[in-house]
mmCIF file of C-alpha atoms in Angstrom:
data_model
loop_
_atom_site.group_PDB
_atom_site.id
_atom_site.type_symbol
_atom_site.label_atom_id
_atom_site.label_comp_id
_atom_site.label_asym_id
_atom_site.label_seq_id
_atom_site.Cartn_x
_atom_site.Cartn_y
_atom_site.Cartn_z
ATOM 1 C CA MET A 1297 -54.895 -24.250 -82.371
ATOM 2 C CA ALA A 1298 -56.528 -21.791 -84.712
ATOM 3 C CA SER A 1299 -56.600 -22.551 -88.425
ATOM 4 C CA THR A 1300 -55.060 -20.067 -90.864
ATOM 5 C CA SER A 1301 -55.791 -19.815 -94.528
ATOM 6 C CA LEU A 1302 -52.899 -19.062 -96.923
ATOM 7 C CA THR A 1303 -52.661 -18.376 -100.640
ATOM 8 C CA LEU A 1304 -49.290 -19.726 -101.687
ATOM 9 C CA GLY A 1305 -49.369 -19.721 -105.452
ATOM 10 C CA PRO A 1306 -48.328 -22.437 -107.920
ATOM 11 C CA HIS A 1307 -44.633 -22.485 -107.069
ATOM 12 C CA TRP A 1308 -45.149 -23.262 -103.391
ATOM 13 C CA GLU A 1309 -48.038 -25.599 -104.082
ATOM 14 C CA ARG A 1310 -45.746 -27.680 -106.346
ATOM 15 C CA PHE A 1311 -42.996 -27.565 -103.707
ATOM 16 C CA ILE A 1312 -45.337 -28.756 -100.963
ATOM 17 C CA LYS A 1313 -46.668 -31.511 -103.212
ATOM 18 C CA SER A 1314 -43.108 -32.615 -103.996
ATOM 19 C CA GLU A 1315 -42.234 -32.745 -100.277
ATOM 20 C CA LEU A 1316 -45.365 -34.799 -99.577
ATOM 21 C CA GLU A 1317 -44.586 -37.177 -102.425
ATOM 22 C CA SER A 1318 -41.073 -37.673 -101.107
ATOM 23 C CA GLY A 1319 -42.566 -39.088 -97.936
ATOM 24 C CA ARG A 1320 -40.678 -36.741 -95.719
ATOM 25 C CA TYR A 1321 -43.887 -35.056 -94.535
ATOM 26 C CA THR A 1322 -47.448 -36.347 -94.198
ATOM 27 C CA SER A 1323 -49.320 -33.059 -94.493
ATOM 28 C CA ALA A 1324 -49.020 -29.620 -95.982
ATOM 29 C CA SER A 1325 -49.161 -28.245 -92.424
ATOM 30 C CA GLU A 1326 -46.025 -30.194 -91.505
ATOM 31 C CA VAL A 1327 -44.166 -28.761 -94.545
ATOM 32 C CA ILE A 1328 -45.178 -25.220 -93.637
ATOM 33 C CA ARG A 1329 -44.305 -25.669 -89.961
ATOM 34 C CA ALA A 1330 -40.859 -27.025 -90.928
ATOM 35 C CA GLY A 1331 -40.319 -24.016 -93.182
ATOM 36 C CA LEU A 1332 -41.358 -21.613 -90.414
ATOM 37 C CA ARG A 1333 -39.028 -23.308 -87.925
ATOM 38 C CA GLU A 1334 -36.156 -22.973 -90.404
ATOM 39 C CA LEU A 1335 -37.013 -19.294 -90.938
ATOM 40 C CA GLU A 1336 -37.168 -18.736 -87.200
ATOM 41 C CA ASP A 1337 -33.801 -20.418 -86.686
ATOM 42 C CA LYS A 1338 -32.197 -18.332 -89.438
ATOM 43 C CA SER A 1339 -33.722 -15.139 -88.015
ATOM 44 C CA LYS A 1340 -32.335 -15.941 -84.543
ATOM 45 C CA SER A 1341 -28.891 -16.678 -86.046
ATOM 46 C CA LEU A 1342 -28.913 -13.419 -87.976
ATOM 47 C CA GLU A 1343 -29.984 -11.520 -84.856
ATOM 48 C CA VAL A 1344 -27.045 -13.013 -82.891
ATOM 49 C CA LEU A 1345 -24.664 -12.266 -85.761
ATOM 50 C CA ARG A 1346 -25.838 -8.659 -85.967
ATOM 51 C CA LYS A 1347 -25.359 -8.294 -82.244
ATOM 52 C CA HIS A 1348 -21.823 -9.632 -82.465
ATOM 53 C CA LEU A 1349 -21.038 -7.444 -85.460
ATOM 54 C CA ALA A 1350 -22.269 -4.367 -83.595
ATOM 55 C CA GLN A 1351 -20.140 -5.319 -80.566
ATOM 56 C CA GLY A 1352 -17.148 -5.849 -82.815
ATOM 57 C CA ALA A 1353 -17.675 -2.522 -84.549
ATOM 58 C CA ASP A 1354 -17.884 -0.812 -81.160
ATOM 59 C CA GLN A 1355 -14.658 -2.507 -80.025
ATOM 60 C CA ALA A 1356 -12.919 -1.620 -83.280
ATOM 61 C CA ALA A 1357 -13.965 1.989 -82.901
ATOM 62 C CA LYS A 1358 -12.281 1.963 -79.489
ATOM 63 C CA GLY A 1359 -9.168 0.371 -80.968
ATOM 64 C CA VAL A 1360 -9.755 -3.035 -79.368
ATOM 65 C CA PHE A 1361 -8.990 -5.913 -81.766
ATOM 66 C CA ALA A 1362 -8.494 -9.648 -81.514
ATOM 67 C CA PRO A 1363 -4.927 -9.847 -82.922
ATOM 68 C CA ASP A 1364 -5.078 -13.552 -83.752
ATOM 69 C CA TRP A 1365 -8.196 -13.363 -85.908
ATOM 70 C CA SER A 1366 -8.292 -12.295 -89.559
ATOM 71 C CA VAL A 1367 -11.317 -11.093 -91.499
ATOM 72 C CA SER A 1368 -11.170 -14.416 -93.346
ATOM 73 C CA ASP A 1369 -11.397 -16.338 -90.045
ATOM 74 C CA ILE A 1370 -14.403 -14.314 -88.980
ATOM 75 C CA LEU A 1371 -16.193 -14.786 -92.311
ATOM 76 C CA ASP A 1372 -15.477 -18.529 -92.215
ATOM 77 C CA ARG A 1373 -16.963 -18.795 -88.727
ATOM 78 C CA ALA A 1374 -20.027 -16.794 -89.729
ATOM 79 C CA GLU A 1375 -20.555 -18.972 -92.798
ATOM 80 C CA LYS A 1376 -20.330 -22.165 -90.718
ATOM 81 C CA ARG A 1377 -22.869 -20.826 -88.208
ATOM 82 C CA LEU A 1378 -25.343 -19.680 -90.813
ATOM 83 C CA GLY A 1379 -24.960 -22.770 -92.985
#
């Protein structure tokens, strides 16, 4: 795999050092890969949520609603999915 050089700045350098000192990770590369995986997961979740919101908006515009769901129910489900 190709190597990539990054300039992270003091904040992220301290964070990576802290993660390494905790013993959770054994290298800076592991910390960064974990962060990128988390970002990828969140991005995918947001993409799915946006798709569902667009579908819901289209259905609402056509007058199609789920009568047993409240806005609160929908927000609770979204919050649980996104963590």
